[in-house]
PDB file of C-alpha atoms in Angstrom:
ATOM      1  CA  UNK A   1      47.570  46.991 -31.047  1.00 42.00           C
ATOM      2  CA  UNK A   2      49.815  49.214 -33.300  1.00 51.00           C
ATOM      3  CA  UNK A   3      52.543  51.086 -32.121  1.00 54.00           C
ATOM      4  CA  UNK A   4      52.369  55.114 -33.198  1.00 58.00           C
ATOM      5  CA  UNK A   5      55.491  56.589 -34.470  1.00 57.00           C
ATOM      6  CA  UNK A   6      55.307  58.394 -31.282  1.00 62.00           C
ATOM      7  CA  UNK A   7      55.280  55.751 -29.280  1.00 65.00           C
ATOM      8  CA  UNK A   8      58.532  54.481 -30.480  1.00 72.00           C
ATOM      9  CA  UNK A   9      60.662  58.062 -30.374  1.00 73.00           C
ATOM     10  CA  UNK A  10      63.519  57.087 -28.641  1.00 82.00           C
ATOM     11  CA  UNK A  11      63.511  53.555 -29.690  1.00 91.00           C
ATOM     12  CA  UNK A  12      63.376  53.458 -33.572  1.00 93.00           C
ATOM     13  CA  UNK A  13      66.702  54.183 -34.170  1.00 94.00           C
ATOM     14  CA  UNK A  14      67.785  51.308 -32.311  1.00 96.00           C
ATOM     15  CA  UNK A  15      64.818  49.123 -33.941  1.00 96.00           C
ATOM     16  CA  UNK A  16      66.699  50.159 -37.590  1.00 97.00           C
ATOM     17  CA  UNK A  17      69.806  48.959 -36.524  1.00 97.00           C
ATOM     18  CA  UNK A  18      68.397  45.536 -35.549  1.00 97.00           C
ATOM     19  CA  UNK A  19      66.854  45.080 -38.763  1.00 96.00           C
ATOM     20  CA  UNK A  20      69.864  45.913 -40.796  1.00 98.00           C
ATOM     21  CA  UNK A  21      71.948  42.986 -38.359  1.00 96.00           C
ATOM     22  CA  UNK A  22      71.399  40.573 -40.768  1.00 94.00           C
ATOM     23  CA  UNK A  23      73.195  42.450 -43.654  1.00 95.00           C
ATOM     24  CA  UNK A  24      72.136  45.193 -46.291  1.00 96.00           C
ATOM     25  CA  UNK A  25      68.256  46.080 -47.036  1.00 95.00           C
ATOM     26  CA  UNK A  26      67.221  48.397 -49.110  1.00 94.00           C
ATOM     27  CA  UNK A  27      64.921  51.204 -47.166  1.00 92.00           C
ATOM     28  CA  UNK A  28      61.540  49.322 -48.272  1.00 93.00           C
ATOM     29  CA  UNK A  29      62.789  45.714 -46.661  1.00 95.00           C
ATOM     30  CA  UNK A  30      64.042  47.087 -42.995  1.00 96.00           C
ATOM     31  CA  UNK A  31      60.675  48.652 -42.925  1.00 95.00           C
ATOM     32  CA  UNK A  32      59.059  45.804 -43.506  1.00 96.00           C
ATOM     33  CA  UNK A  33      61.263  43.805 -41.118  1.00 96.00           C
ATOM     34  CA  UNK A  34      60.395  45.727 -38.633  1.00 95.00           C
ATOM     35  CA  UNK A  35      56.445  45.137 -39.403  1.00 95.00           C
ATOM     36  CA  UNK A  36      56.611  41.399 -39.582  1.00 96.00           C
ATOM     37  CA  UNK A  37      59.299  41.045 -36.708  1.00 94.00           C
ATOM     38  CA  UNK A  38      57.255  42.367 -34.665  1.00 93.00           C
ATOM     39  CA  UNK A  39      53.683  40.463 -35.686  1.00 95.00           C
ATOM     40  CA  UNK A  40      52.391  43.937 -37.310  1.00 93.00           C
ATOM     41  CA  UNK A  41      52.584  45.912 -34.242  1.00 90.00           C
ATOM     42  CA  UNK A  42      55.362  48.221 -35.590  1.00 91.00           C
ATOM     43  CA  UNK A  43      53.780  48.334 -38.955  1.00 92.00           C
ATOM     44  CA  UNK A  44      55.548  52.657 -39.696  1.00 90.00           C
ATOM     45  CA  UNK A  45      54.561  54.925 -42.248  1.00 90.00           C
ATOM     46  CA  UNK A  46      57.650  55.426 -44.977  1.00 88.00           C
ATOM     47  CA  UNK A  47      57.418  59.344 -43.843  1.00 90.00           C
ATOM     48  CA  UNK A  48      59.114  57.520 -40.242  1.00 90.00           C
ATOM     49  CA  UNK A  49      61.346  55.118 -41.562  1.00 93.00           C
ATOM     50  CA  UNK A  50      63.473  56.873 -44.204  1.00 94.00           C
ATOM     51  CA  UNK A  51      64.123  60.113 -42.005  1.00 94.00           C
ATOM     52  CA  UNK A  52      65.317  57.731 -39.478  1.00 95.00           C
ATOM     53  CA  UNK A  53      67.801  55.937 -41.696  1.00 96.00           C
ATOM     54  CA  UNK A  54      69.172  59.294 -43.157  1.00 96.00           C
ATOM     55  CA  UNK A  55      69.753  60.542 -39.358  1.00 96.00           C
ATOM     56  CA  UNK A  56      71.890  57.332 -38.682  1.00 97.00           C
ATOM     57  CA  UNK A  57      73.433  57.363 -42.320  1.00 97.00           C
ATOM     58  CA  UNK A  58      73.921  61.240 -40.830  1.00 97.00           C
ATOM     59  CA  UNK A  59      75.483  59.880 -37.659  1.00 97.00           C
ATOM     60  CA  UNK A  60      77.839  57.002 -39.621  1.00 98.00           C
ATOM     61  CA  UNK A  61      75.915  54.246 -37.966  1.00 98.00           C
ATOM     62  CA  UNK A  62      74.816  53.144 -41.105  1.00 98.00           C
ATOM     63  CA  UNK A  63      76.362  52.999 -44.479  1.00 98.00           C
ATOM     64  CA  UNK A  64      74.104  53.931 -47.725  1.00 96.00           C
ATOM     65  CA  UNK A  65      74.458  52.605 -51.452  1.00 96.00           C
ATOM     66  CA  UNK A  66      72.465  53.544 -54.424  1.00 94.00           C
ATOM     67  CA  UNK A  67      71.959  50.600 -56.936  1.00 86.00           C
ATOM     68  CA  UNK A  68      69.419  49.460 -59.661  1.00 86.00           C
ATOM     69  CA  UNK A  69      67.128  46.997 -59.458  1.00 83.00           C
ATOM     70  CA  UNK A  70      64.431  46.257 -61.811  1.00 87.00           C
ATOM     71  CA  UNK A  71      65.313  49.761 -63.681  1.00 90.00           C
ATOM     72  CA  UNK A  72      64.284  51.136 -60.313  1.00 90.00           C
ATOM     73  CA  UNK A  73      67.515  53.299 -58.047  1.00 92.00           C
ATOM     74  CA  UNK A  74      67.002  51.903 -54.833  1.00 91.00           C
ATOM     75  CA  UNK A  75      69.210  52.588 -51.576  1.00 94.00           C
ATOM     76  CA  UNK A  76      70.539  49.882 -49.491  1.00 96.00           C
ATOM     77  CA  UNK A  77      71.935  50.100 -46.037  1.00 98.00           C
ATOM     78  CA  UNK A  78      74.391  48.685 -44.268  1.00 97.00           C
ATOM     79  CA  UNK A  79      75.579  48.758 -40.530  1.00 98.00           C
ATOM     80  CA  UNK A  80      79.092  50.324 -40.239  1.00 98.00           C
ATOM     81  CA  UNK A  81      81.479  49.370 -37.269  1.00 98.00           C
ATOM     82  CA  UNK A  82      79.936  52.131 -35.039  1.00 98.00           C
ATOM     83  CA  UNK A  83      76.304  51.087 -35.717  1.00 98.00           C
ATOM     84  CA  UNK A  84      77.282  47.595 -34.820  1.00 98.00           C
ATOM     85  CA  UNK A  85      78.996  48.634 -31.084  1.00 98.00           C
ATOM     86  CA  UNK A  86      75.763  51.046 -30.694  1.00 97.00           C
ATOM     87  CA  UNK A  87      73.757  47.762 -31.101  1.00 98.00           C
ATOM     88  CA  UNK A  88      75.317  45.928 -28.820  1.00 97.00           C
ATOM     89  CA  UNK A  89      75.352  48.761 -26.255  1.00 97.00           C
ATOM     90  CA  UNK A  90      71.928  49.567 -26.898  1.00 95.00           C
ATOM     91  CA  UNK A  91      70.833  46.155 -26.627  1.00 96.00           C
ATOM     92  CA  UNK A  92      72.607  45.807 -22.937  1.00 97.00           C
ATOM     93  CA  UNK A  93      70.782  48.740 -21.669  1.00 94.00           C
ATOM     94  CA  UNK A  94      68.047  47.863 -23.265  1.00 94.00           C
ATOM     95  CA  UNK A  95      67.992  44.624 -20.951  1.00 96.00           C
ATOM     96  CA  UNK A  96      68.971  46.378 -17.796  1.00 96.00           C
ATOM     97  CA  UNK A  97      65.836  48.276 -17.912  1.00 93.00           C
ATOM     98  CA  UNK A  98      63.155  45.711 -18.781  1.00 93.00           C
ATOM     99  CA  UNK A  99      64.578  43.803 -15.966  1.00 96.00           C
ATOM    100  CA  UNK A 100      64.038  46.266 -14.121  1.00 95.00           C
ATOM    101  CA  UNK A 101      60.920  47.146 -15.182  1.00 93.00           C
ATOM    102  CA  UNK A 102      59.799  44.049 -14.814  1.00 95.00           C
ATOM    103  CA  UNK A 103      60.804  44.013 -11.649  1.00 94.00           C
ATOM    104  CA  UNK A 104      58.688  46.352 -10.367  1.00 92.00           C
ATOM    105  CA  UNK A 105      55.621  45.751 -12.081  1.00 92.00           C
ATOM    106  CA  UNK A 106      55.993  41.854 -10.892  1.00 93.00           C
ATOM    107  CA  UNK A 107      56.666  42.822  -6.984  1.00 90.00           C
ATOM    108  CA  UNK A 108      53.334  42.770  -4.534  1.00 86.00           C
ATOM    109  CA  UNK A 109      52.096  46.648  -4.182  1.00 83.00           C
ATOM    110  CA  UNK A 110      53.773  48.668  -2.034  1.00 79.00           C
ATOM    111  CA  UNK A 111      52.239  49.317   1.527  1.00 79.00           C
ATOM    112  CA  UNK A 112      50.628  53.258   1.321  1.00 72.00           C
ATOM    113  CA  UNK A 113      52.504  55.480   3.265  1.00 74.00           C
ATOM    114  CA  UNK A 114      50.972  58.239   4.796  1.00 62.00           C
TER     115      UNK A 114
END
């Protein structure tokens, strides 16, 4: 199963940020990391992923470099301070709510009420 662009409004940002934890990618490699992190199921079109890491550049959650490799300009990315505390909070609520998602979808079914 592949997950739409669609299907992840509202998460990718937060996806980004995960894949830049490890320390600076150029645009090409966090979209990648995102595709084999998750097994191929996030697998975006580059129309998705580089709007997405402009908005946070936008937002100063990231932090954007030009440089040259192979006599190709390439951007790289960063996490700033700010992106790194979004994280964090993103991955606590995160948690919060697949517990209790999970919650509810691993209770008995409710008795019907009338």
């Amino acid at each position: 199963m592949k997950a739409e662009a669609q299907t992840l409004k509202g998460h990718l940002d937060v996806l980004l940020l995960a894949a830049l934890e490890g320390g600076p990618q150029h645009g090409y490699a966090v979209k990648e990391a995102l595709r084999e992190g998750s097994d191929g199921r996030f697998d975006l079109p580059t129309g998705t992923v580089y709007p997405a890491l402009h908005r946070l550049e936008a937002a100063g959650l990231i932090n954007g470099t030009w440089s040259h490799h192979d006599g190709r300009r390439r951007r790289t990315y960063q996490l700033t301070e700010a992106g790194q505390r979004r994280l964090a909070g993103e991955r606590v609520n995160w948690r919060e709510f697949a517990a209790a998602v999970t919650t509810l979808l691993d209770r008995p079914p409710w008795p019907a009420t009338g």
